[in-house]
């Protein structure tokens, strides 16, 4: 599943490998994968553009291009990017192919077909994707206990729902939110504003630990070069309903909170 650690790994791979390289052409296989502009404009705009950088904002991959353009890629649940030899056989889940020099393709794939890409001038892209409304990044060095305390203090909503709201905090997906609350020993059904300073500190530290461990283990998906990450073995409770809690042995419970699958230990999360 593509959450922030998986996206961050691809961004770092792109920054190492693709900066300075030029897109020769873009080939749209699944027209629905182009969020905007039109497919024709998308391919015209991308021709002969050089990638200047690779960044991440929440789950968006942002690639500044020559000609003052920005290419945005969003993986949704299961999308990813793969850098492969141009002659490699084409899988049915390919959405878009960017052809590069040295006979390499950057392939945008998603077995569910929900992943999307868009291109345009940076300010138009930011407006259409609402990038300026996103909250602080959980992986940013500036994300401190004070920042989290401030973001939670104004919110009466349920903690799990608040943590998944990217306008409040950018960086937590469903899996990483559940794992962080388990690590911090905090019940996901609590009101966000009810956390004590000590609990906010534990939650902050848990979020930072969960995200950084995910990155250190190279995520749960394959990286840009097809190497499989090891983080799938790290999960303590996510999608482990009925299994014993690794900390206390109580069976993990499942509940839906704000339409999202949620997993927690009823004994050691308060
Ligand atoms: Zn437990």
PDB file of N, CA and C and ligand atoms in Angstrom, residues 245 248 265 268, ligand 1:
ATOM      1  N   UNK A 245      -2.147  -8.912  20.508  1.00  0.00           N
ATOM      2  CA  UNK A 245      -1.362  -7.682  20.536  1.00  0.00           C
ATOM      3  C   UNK A 245       0.084  -8.042  20.890  1.00  0.00           C
ATOM      4  N   UNK A 248       0.678  -6.967  24.733  1.00  0.00           N
ATOM      5  CA  UNK A 248      -0.020  -7.507  25.900  1.00  0.00           C
ATOM      6  C   UNK A 248      -0.770  -8.794  25.637  1.00  0.00           C
ATOM      7  N   UNK A 265      -5.673  -2.139  20.042  1.00  0.00           N
ATOM      8  CA  UNK A 265      -5.699  -3.071  21.160  1.00  0.00           C
ATOM      9  C   UNK A 265      -6.595  -2.480  22.252  1.00  0.00           C
ATOM     10  N   UNK A 268      -4.361  -2.073  25.804  1.00  0.00           N
ATOM     11  CA  UNK A 268      -3.219  -1.178  26.080  1.00  0.00           C
ATOM     12  C   UNK A 268      -3.248   0.132  25.309  1.00  0.00           C
TER      13      UNK A 268
HETATM   14 ZN1  LIG B   1      -2.181  -4.582  23.846  1.00  0.00          ZN
END
